[in-house]
Amino acid sequence: MSTTAPDPLATLGALPGVADAVDSVRKAVDRVYGHRVMRRRSNEVTAEAALRGARGSAALSGADWNLEEVRRRTDFSGDDESQVIGAALRLTAEAGQLLSIWRQSPLRVLARLHLVAAGGAAPDDAVGRPRLAGEPVDEPLIEAPLPDADEVAGRLEGLCGLILAGSAAPALVTAAVVHGELLALRPFGSYNGLVARTAQRIVLIGSGLDPKSICPAEVGHAEQGRAAYVAAFEGYLSGTPDGMAAWIAHCGRAVELGVRESTAVCEALQRGAA
């Protein structure tokens, strides 16, 4: 008799429609990686994808700035929107540096991401740790019921266990679950949406699906709109097969739209226009 524990992420990968989403994402990613510009100028594409991804993630958190304004500004210490933009930029710069730690201690990475996002804007004792009982959460987009601190601790431990155990599930499925679970838990007092989307980015990079970080899913999430993002997330919260499949498909479409963005960057570089 086999004693192998079930793989819940792989089970999600078998939901109706998920395999099609995974296949569509894989084909899209392969196409952009095969672009001739990637052979010579992949670092430029990576840098531009990071900038556009940060702008998209910030837009979902309420700071919907024009890309050129994000590119131009150097000081993000002013009002709340400026701080959100600055946090998003810092997180995208940090994501690729944390892959080895993510494979050993996802919770340490999440703490680091919150520390980077906060950038000294929150009280020191509240930065870089899961919230305690009674501590408030500032997350402007997500209005779902907030799990209490004990539930957060237990579910974070379970999520980290899944990551450390490894899974046969496609990268898209794992990334979508990490993203959705962090949104559901909102484990920190601030910047949870930015942290969740950065964690998704880390999974996509570390899995080998997007090793050069040129497929900014954050762009796709923003392009689909805040209302669609929240509606898809409600599917995740429902925990039903249809709801989970809809959330994974939404995340897949976000990656595909990110691919489209970077393909446009490649073509602009090829024409000498960027």
Coordinates of N, CA, C and O in Angstrom, one line a residue, residues 88-237:
A88 N 6.3 49.1 -4.6 CA 6.2 48.2 -5.7 C 7.5 48.1 -6.4 O 7.9 47.0 -6.8
L89 N 8.1 49.2 -6.7 CA 9.4 49.2 -7.3 C 10.5 48.5 -6.5 O 11.3 47.7 -7.1
R90 N 10.5 48.7 -5.2 CA 11.5 48.0 -4.4 C 11.3 46.5 -4.4 O 12.2 45.7 -4.4
L91 N 10.0 46.1 -4.4 CA 9.7 44.7 -4.4 C 10.1 44.0 -5.6 O 10.6 42.9 -5.6
T92 N 9.8 44.6 -6.8 CA 10.2 43.9 -8.0 C 11.7 43.8 -8.1 O 12.2 42.8 -8.7
A93 N 12.5 44.8 -7.6 CA 13.9 44.7 -7.6 C 14.4 43.6 -6.7 O 15.5 43.0 -7.0
E94 N 13.7 43.4 -5.6 CA 14.1 42.4 -4.6 C 13.8 40.9 -5.0 O 14.5 40.0 -4.6
A95 N 12.8 40.8 -5.8 CA 12.2 39.4 -6.0 C 13.2 38.4 -6.5 O 13.3 37.3 -6.0
G96 N 14.0 38.8 -7.5 CA 15.0 37.8 -8.0 C 16.1 37.5 -7.1 O 16.9 36.5 -7.4
Q97 N 16.3 38.2 -6.0 CA 17.4 38.0 -5.1 C 17.1 37.0 -4.0 O 17.9 36.6 -3.2
L98 N 15.8 36.5 -4.0 CA 15.4 35.7 -2.8 C 15.0 34.3 -3.2 O 14.5 33.6 -2.4
L99 N 15.4 33.9 -4.4 CA 15.0 32.5 -4.8 C 15.5 31.4 -3.9 O 14.8 30.5 -3.6
S100 N 16.8 31.5 -3.6 CA 17.4 30.4 -2.8 C 16.8 30.4 -1.4 O 16.6 29.3 -0.8
I101 N 16.5 31.5 -0.8 CA 15.9 31.5 0.5 C 14.5 31.0 0.4 O 14.0 30.3 1.3
W102 N 13.7 31.4 -0.7 CA 12.4 30.9 -0.8 C 12.3 29.4 -0.8 O 11.4 28.8 -0.2
R103 N 13.2 28.7 -1.4 CA 13.2 27.3 -1.4 C 13.5 26.6 0.0 O 13.2 25.5 0.2
Q104 N 14.1 27.4 0.9 CA 14.4 26.9 2.2 C 13.4 27.5 3.3 O 13.1 26.7 4.2
S105 N 13.0 28.7 3.1 CA 12.2 29.3 4.2 C 11.3 30.4 3.6 O 11.6 31.6 3.6
P106 N 10.1 30.0 3.0 CA 9.2 31.0 2.4 C 8.8 32.0 3.4 O 8.6 33.2 3.0
L107 N 8.6 31.7 4.6 CA 8.2 32.7 5.6 C 9.2 33.8 5.8 O 8.9 35.0 6.0
R108 N 10.5 33.4 5.8 CA 11.5 34.5 5.9 C 11.5 35.4 4.7 O 11.7 36.6 4.8
V109 N 11.2 34.8 3.5 CA 11.1 35.7 2.3 C 9.9 36.6 2.4 O 10.0 37.8 2.1
L110 N 8.8 36.1 2.9 CA 7.6 37.0 3.0 C 7.9 38.1 4.0 O 7.5 39.3 3.8
A111 N 8.5 37.8 5.1 CA 8.9 38.8 6.1 C 9.8 39.9 5.5 O 9.7 41.1 5.7
R112 N 10.8 39.4 4.7 CA 11.7 40.3 4.0 C 10.9 41.2 3.0 O 11.2 42.4 2.9
L113 N 10.0 40.6 2.3 CA 9.2 41.4 1.3 C 8.4 42.5 2.0 O 8.4 43.6 1.5
H114 N 7.8 42.2 3.1 CA 7.1 43.2 3.9 C 8.0 44.3 4.4 O 7.7 45.5 4.3
L115 N 9.2 43.9 4.8 CA 10.2 44.9 5.3 C 10.6 45.8 4.2 O 10.7 47.0 4.3
V116 N 10.8 45.2 3.0 CA 11.2 46.0 1.8 C 10.1 47.0 1.4 O 10.3 48.1 1.1
A117 N 8.9 46.4 1.4 CA 7.7 47.2 1.0 C 7.5 48.4 1.9 O 7.3 49.5 1.5
A118 N 7.6 48.1 3.2 CA 7.3 49.2 4.2 C 8.3 50.3 4.1 O 8.0 51.5 4.3
G119 N 9.6 49.9 3.9 CA 10.6 50.9 3.8 C 10.7 52.0 4.9 O 10.9 53.1 4.6
G120 N 10.3 51.5 6.1 CA 10.4 52.5 7.2 C 9.1 53.3 7.4 O 9.0 54.1 8.3
A121 N 8.1 53.0 6.6 CA 6.8 53.8 6.7 C 5.9 53.3 7.8 O 5.0 54.0 8.1
A122 N 6.2 52.1 8.3 CA 5.3 51.5 9.4 C 6.1 51.5 10.7 O 7.3 51.5 10.7
P123 N 5.4 51.4 11.8 CA 6.1 51.2 13.1 C 7.0 50.0 13.0 O 6.7 49.0 12.5
D124 N 8.2 50.2 13.6 CA 9.3 49.2 13.4 C 8.8 47.8 13.9 O 9.1 46.8 13.4
D125 N 8.1 47.8 15.0 CA 7.7 46.5 15.6 C 6.6 45.8 14.8 O 6.3 44.6 15.1
A126 N 6.0 46.4 13.8 CA 5.0 45.8 13.0 C 5.5 45.4 11.7 O 4.7 44.8 10.9
V127 N 6.7 45.7 11.4 CA 7.3 45.4 10.0 C 8.0 44.0 10.0 O 8.7 43.7 10.9
G128 N 7.7 43.3 8.9 CA 8.4 42.0 8.7 C 8.0 40.9 9.6 O 8.7 39.9 9.7
R129 N 6.8 41.0 10.2 CA 6.2 39.8 10.9 C 4.7 39.8 10.7 O 4.1 40.8 10.5
P130 N 4.2 38.5 10.8 CA 2.7 38.4 10.7 C 2.0 39.2 11.9 O 2.6 39.3 13.0
R131 N 0.9 39.8 11.5 CA 0.2 40.6 12.5 C -0.3 39.8 13.7 O -0.5 38.6 13.7
L132 N -0.4 40.5 14.8 CA -0.8 39.9 16.1 C -2.3 40.2 16.3 O -2.9 41.0 15.5
A133 N -2.9 39.5 17.2 CA -4.3 39.7 17.5 C -4.7 41.1 17.7 O -4.0 41.8 18.5
G134 N -5.7 41.6 17.1 CA -6.2 43.0 17.3 C -5.5 44.0 16.4 O -5.9 45.2 16.4
E135 N -4.4 43.7 15.8 CA -3.7 44.7 14.9 C -4.5 44.9 13.6 O -5.0 44.0 13.0
P136 N -4.6 46.2 13.2 CA -5.4 46.5 12.0 C -4.6 46.1 10.7 O -3.4 46.0 10.8
V137 N -5.4 46.0 9.7 CA -4.8 45.8 8.3 C -5.3 46.8 7.4 O -6.5 47.1 7.3
D138 N -4.4 47.4 6.6 CA -4.7 48.4 5.6 C -4.5 47.8 4.3 O -3.4 47.6 3.8
E139 N -5.6 47.3 3.6 CA -5.5 46.7 2.3 C -6.7 47.3 1.5 O -7.8 46.8 1.6
P140 N -6.5 48.3 0.7 CA -7.6 49.1 0.1 C -8.5 48.3 -0.9 O -9.6 48.6 -1.0
L141 N -8.0 47.3 -1.5 CA -8.7 46.6 -2.5 C -9.5 45.4 -2.0 O -10.7 45.2 -2.5
I142 N -9.0 44.7 -1.1 CA -9.6 43.4 -0.6 C -10.4 43.7 0.6 O -9.9 44.1 1.6
E143 N -11.7 43.4 0.5 CA -12.6 43.7 1.6 C -13.2 42.4 2.2 O -14.1 42.4 3.0
A144 N -12.7 41.2 1.9 CA -13.1 40.0 2.4 C -12.9 39.9 3.9 O -12.0 40.6 4.4
P145 N -13.7 39.1 4.6 CA -13.5 38.9 6.0 C -12.0 38.6 6.4 O -11.4 37.8 5.6
L146 N -11.5 39.2 7.4 CA -10.1 39.0 7.8 C -9.9 37.9 8.8 O -10.5 37.9 9.8
P147 N -9.1 36.9 8.4 CA -8.8 35.8 9.4 C -8.1 36.3 10.6 O -7.4 37.3 10.5
D148 N -8.4 35.7 11.8 CA -7.7 36.1 13.0 C -6.3 35.7 13.0 O -5.8 34.9 12.1
A149 N -5.5 36.2 13.9 CA -4.1 36.0 13.9 C -3.7 34.5 14.0 O -2.7 34.0 13.4
D150 N -4.4 33.8 14.8 CA -4.2 32.3 15.0 C -4.4 31.6 13.7 O -3.6 30.7 13.3
E151 N -5.5 31.9 13.0 CA -5.7 31.3 11.7 C -4.6 31.6 10.7 O -4.2 30.8 9.9
V152 N -4.2 32.9 10.7 CA -3.1 33.3 9.8 C -1.9 32.5 10.0 O -1.3 32.0 9.1
A153 N -1.5 32.3 11.3 CA -0.3 31.6 11.6 C -0.4 30.2 11.1 O 0.6 29.6 10.6
G154 N -1.5 29.5 11.4 CA -1.7 28.1 11.0 C -1.7 28.0 9.5 O -1.0 27.0 8.9
R155 N -2.4 28.9 8.8 CA -2.4 28.7 7.3 C -1.1 29.1 6.6 O -0.7 28.5 5.6
L156 N -0.4 30.1 7.2 CA 0.9 30.4 6.7 C 1.9 29.2 6.8 O 2.6 28.8 5.9
E157 N 1.8 28.5 8.0 CA 2.6 27.3 8.2 C 2.2 26.2 7.1 O 3.1 25.6 6.6
G158 N 0.9 26.1 6.9 CA 0.5 25.1 5.9 C 0.9 25.5 4.5 O 1.4 24.6 3.7
L159 N 0.9 26.7 4.1 CA 1.3 27.2 2.8 C 2.8 26.9 2.7 O 3.3 26.4 1.6
C160 N 3.6 27.3 3.7 CA 5.0 27.1 3.6 C 5.4 25.6 3.5 O 6.3 25.2 2.8
G161 N 4.6 24.8 4.2 CA 4.8 23.3 4.1 C 4.6 22.8 2.7 O 5.3 22.0 2.2
L162 N 3.5 23.3 2.1 CA 3.3 22.9 0.7 C 4.4 23.3 -0.2 O 4.8 22.5 -1.1
I163 N 4.9 24.5 -0.1 CA 6.0 25.0 -0.9 C 7.3 24.1 -0.7 O 8.0 23.7 -1.6
L164 N 7.6 23.9 0.6 CA 8.8 23.1 0.9 C 8.7 21.6 0.5 O 9.7 21.0 0.1
A165 N 7.5 21.1 0.5 CA 7.3 19.7 0.1 C 7.5 19.5 -1.4 O 7.8 18.4 -1.8
G166 N 7.3 20.5 -2.1 CA 7.4 20.4 -3.6 C 6.1 19.8 -4.1 O 5.3 19.3 -3.4
S167 N 5.9 20.0 -5.4 CA 4.6 19.5 -6.0 C 4.9 19.2 -7.5 O 5.7 19.8 -8.1
A168 N 4.0 18.3 -8.0 CA 4.0 18.0 -9.4 C 3.2 19.0 -10.2 O 3.1 18.9 -11.4
A169 N 2.5 19.9 -9.5 CA 1.6 20.9 -10.1 C 2.4 21.8 -11.0 O 3.6 22.2 -10.7
P170 N 1.8 22.3 -12.1 CA 2.4 23.3 -12.9 C 2.7 24.6 -12.1 O 2.0 24.9 -11.1
A171 N 3.7 25.3 -12.6 CA 4.1 26.6 -11.9 C 3.0 27.5 -11.8 O 2.8 28.2 -10.7
L172 N 2.1 27.6 -12.8 CA 1.0 28.6 -12.7 C 0.1 28.3 -11.6 O -0.4 29.2 -10.9
V173 N -0.2 27.0 -11.3 CA -1.1 26.6 -10.2 C -0.5 27.0 -8.9 O -1.1 27.6 -8.0
T174 N 0.8 26.7 -8.7 CA 1.4 27.0 -7.4 C 1.5 28.5 -7.2 O 1.2 29.0 -6.1
A175 N 1.8 29.2 -8.3 CA 1.9 30.7 -8.1 C 0.5 31.3 -7.8 O 0.4 32.2 -7.0
A176 N -0.5 30.8 -8.4 CA -1.9 31.3 -8.2 C -2.3 31.0 -6.8 O -3.0 31.8 -6.1
V177 N -2.0 29.8 -6.3 CA -2.4 29.5 -4.9 C -1.6 30.3 -3.9 O -2.2 30.8 -2.9
V178 N -0.3 30.5 -4.1 CA 0.5 31.4 -3.2 C -0.1 32.8 -3.2 O -0.3 33.4 -2.1
H179 N -0.4 33.3 -4.4 CA -0.9 34.6 -4.5 C -2.3 34.7 -3.8 O -2.5 35.6 -3.0
G180 N -3.2 33.8 -4.1 CA -4.5 33.8 -3.5 C -4.5 33.7 -2.0 O -5.3 34.4 -1.3
E181 N -3.7 32.8 -1.5 CA -3.7 32.5 -0.1 C -3.2 33.7 0.7 O -3.7 34.1 1.8
L182 N -2.2 34.4 0.2 CA -1.6 35.6 0.8 C -2.7 36.7 0.8 O -2.8 37.5 1.8
L183 N -3.4 36.8 -0.3 CA -4.5 37.8 -0.3 C -5.6 37.5 0.7 O -6.1 38.4 1.3
A184 N -5.9 36.2 0.8 CA -6.9 35.8 1.7 C -6.5 36.1 3.2 O -7.3 36.5 4.0
L185 N -5.2 35.8 3.5 CA -4.8 35.9 4.9 C -4.4 37.4 5.3 O -4.6 37.7 6.4
R186 N -3.9 38.1 4.3 CA -3.4 39.5 4.6 C -2.6 39.5 5.9 O -3.0 40.0 6.9
P187 N -1.5 38.7 5.9 CA -0.8 38.5 7.1 C -0.1 39.7 7.8 O 0.3 39.6 8.9
F188 N 0.1 40.7 7.0 CA 0.8 41.9 7.5 C -0.1 43.1 7.6 O -1.2 43.1 7.1
G189 N 0.3 44.1 8.3 CA -0.5 45.2 8.6 C -0.7 46.1 7.4 O -1.6 47.0 7.3
S190 N 0.1 46.0 6.3 CA 0.1 46.8 5.2 C 0.7 46.1 4.0 O 1.4 45.1 4.2
Y191 N 0.5 46.6 2.8 CA 1.2 46.1 1.6 C 1.0 44.6 1.2 O 1.8 44.0 0.5
N192 N -0.1 44.1 1.7 CA -0.3 42.6 1.5 C -0.5 42.3 0.0 O 0.0 41.3 -0.5
G193 N -1.3 43.1 -0.7 CA -1.5 42.9 -2.1 C -0.2 42.9 -2.9 O 0.1 42.0 -3.7
L194 N 0.7 43.9 -2.6 CA 2.0 44.0 -3.3 C 2.8 42.8 -3.0 O 3.5 42.2 -3.8
V195 N 2.8 42.4 -1.7 CA 3.6 41.2 -1.3 C 3.1 39.9 -2.0 O 3.9 39.1 -2.5
A196 N 1.8 39.8 -2.0 CA 1.2 38.6 -2.7 C 1.6 38.5 -4.1 O 1.9 37.4 -4.6
R197 N 1.5 39.6 -4.8 CA 1.8 39.6 -6.3 C 3.4 39.4 -6.5 O 3.8 38.8 -7.5
T198 N 4.2 39.9 -5.6 CA 5.6 39.6 -5.7 C 5.9 38.2 -5.4 O 6.8 37.6 -6.1
A199 N 5.2 37.6 -4.4 CA 5.4 36.1 -4.2 C 5.0 35.3 -5.4 O 5.7 34.3 -5.7
Q200 N 4.0 35.7 -6.1 CA 3.6 35.0 -7.3 C 4.8 35.1 -8.3 O 5.1 34.1 -9.0
R201 N 5.4 36.3 -8.4 CA 6.5 36.5 -9.3 C 7.6 35.6 -9.0 O 8.3 35.0 -9.9
I202 N 7.9 35.5 -7.7 CA 9.1 34.6 -7.2 C 8.8 33.2 -7.6 O 9.7 32.5 -8.1
V203 N 7.6 32.7 -7.5 CA 7.3 31.3 -7.8 C 7.5 31.1 -9.3 O 8.0 30.1 -9.8
L204 N 7.0 32.0 -10.1 CA 7.1 31.9 -11.6 C 8.6 31.9 -12.0 O 9.0 31.2 -13.0
I205 N 9.4 32.7 -11.4 CA 10.8 32.8 -11.7 C 11.5 31.5 -11.3 O 12.2 30.8 -12.0
G206 N 11.3 31.1 -10.0 CA 12.0 30.0 -9.4 C 11.6 28.7 -10.0 O 12.4 27.7 -10.0
S207 N 10.4 28.6 -10.5 CA 9.9 27.3 -11.1 C 10.6 27.0 -12.5 O 10.5 25.9 -13.0
G208 N 11.2 28.0 -13.0 CA 11.8 27.9 -14.4 C 10.8 28.3 -15.5 O 11.2 28.3 -16.6
L209 N 9.6 28.6 -15.1 CA 8.6 29.0 -16.2 C 9.1 30.4 -16.8 O 9.0 30.6 -18.0
D210 N 9.5 31.3 -15.9 CA 9.9 32.6 -16.3 C 11.3 33.0 -15.7 O 11.3 33.9 -14.9
P211 N 12.3 32.3 -16.0 CA 13.6 32.4 -15.2 C 14.2 33.8 -15.3 O 14.9 34.2 -14.4
K212 N 14.0 34.5 -16.4 CA 14.5 35.9 -16.6 C 13.6 37.0 -16.1 O 13.9 38.1 -16.3
S213 N 12.4 36.6 -15.6 CA 11.4 37.5 -15.1 C 11.0 38.6 -16.2 O 11.1 39.8 -15.9
I214 N 10.6 38.0 -17.3 CA 10.2 38.9 -18.4 C 8.7 38.9 -18.7 O 8.2 39.4 -19.7
C215 N 7.9 38.2 -17.9 CA 6.5 38.0 -18.1 C 5.7 38.6 -16.9 O 5.3 37.8 -16.1
P216 N 5.6 39.9 -16.8 CA 5.0 40.5 -15.6 C 3.5 40.3 -15.5 O 2.7 41.0 -16.1
A217 N 3.2 39.3 -14.7 CA 1.8 39.0 -14.5 C 1.0 40.2 -13.9 O -0.2 40.4 -14.1
E218 N 1.8 41.1 -13.1 CA 1.1 42.2 -12.5 C 0.5 43.1 -13.6 O -0.5 43.8 -13.4
V219 N 1.2 43.2 -14.7 CA 0.7 44.0 -15.8 C -0.7 43.5 -16.3 O -1.7 44.2 -16.5
G220 N -0.8 42.1 -16.4 CA -2.0 41.5 -16.8 C -3.1 41.6 -15.8 O -4.3 41.8 -16.2
H221 N -2.8 41.5 -14.5 CA -3.8 41.7 -13.5 C -4.4 43.1 -13.6 O -5.6 43.3 -13.5
A222 N -3.5 44.1 -13.7 CA -4.0 45.5 -13.8 C -4.8 45.7 -15.1 O -5.8 46.4 -15.1
E223 N -4.4 45.1 -16.2 CA -5.1 45.3 -17.5 C -6.5 44.7 -17.4 O -7.4 45.3 -18.0
Q224 N -6.6 43.6 -16.7 CA -8.0 43.0 -16.6 C -8.9 43.8 -15.7 O -10.1 43.7 -15.7
G225 N -8.3 44.6 -14.9 CA -9.1 45.6 -14.0 C -9.3 45.1 -12.6 O -9.2 43.9 -12.3
R226 N -9.4 46.1 -11.7 CA -9.6 45.8 -10.3 C -10.9 44.9 -10.0 O -10.9 44.0 -9.2
A227 N -12.0 45.3 -10.7 CA -13.2 44.5 -10.5 C -13.1 43.1 -10.9 O -13.5 42.2 -10.2
A228 N -12.4 42.8 -12.0 CA -12.2 41.4 -12.4 C -11.3 40.7 -11.5 O -11.4 39.5 -11.2
Y229 N -10.3 41.4 -11.0 CA -9.3 40.8 -10.0 C -10.1 40.4 -8.8 O -9.9 39.2 -8.3
V230 N -10.9 41.3 -8.2 CA -11.6 40.9 -7.0 C -12.6 39.8 -7.3 O -12.8 38.9 -6.4
A231 N -13.3 39.8 -8.4 CA -14.3 38.8 -8.7 C -13.6 37.4 -8.8 O -14.1 36.4 -8.3
A232 N -12.4 37.4 -9.5 CA -11.7 36.1 -9.6 C -11.2 35.7 -8.2 O -11.2 34.5 -7.9
F233 N -10.8 36.6 -7.4 CA -10.3 36.3 -6.0 C -11.4 35.7 -5.2 O -11.2 34.8 -4.3
E234 N -12.6 36.2 -5.4 CA -13.8 35.6 -4.6 C -14.0 34.2 -5.0 O -14.4 33.4 -4.2
G235 N -13.6 33.8 -6.2 CA -13.6 32.4 -6.6 C -12.6 31.6 -5.8 O -12.9 30.5 -5.3
Y236 N -11.5 32.2 -5.6 CA -10.5 31.5 -4.7 C -11.0 31.3 -3.3 O -10.9 30.3 -2.7
L237 N -11.6 32.4 -2.8 CA -12.1 32.4 -1.4 C -13.2 31.3 -1.2 O -13.4 30.8 -0.2

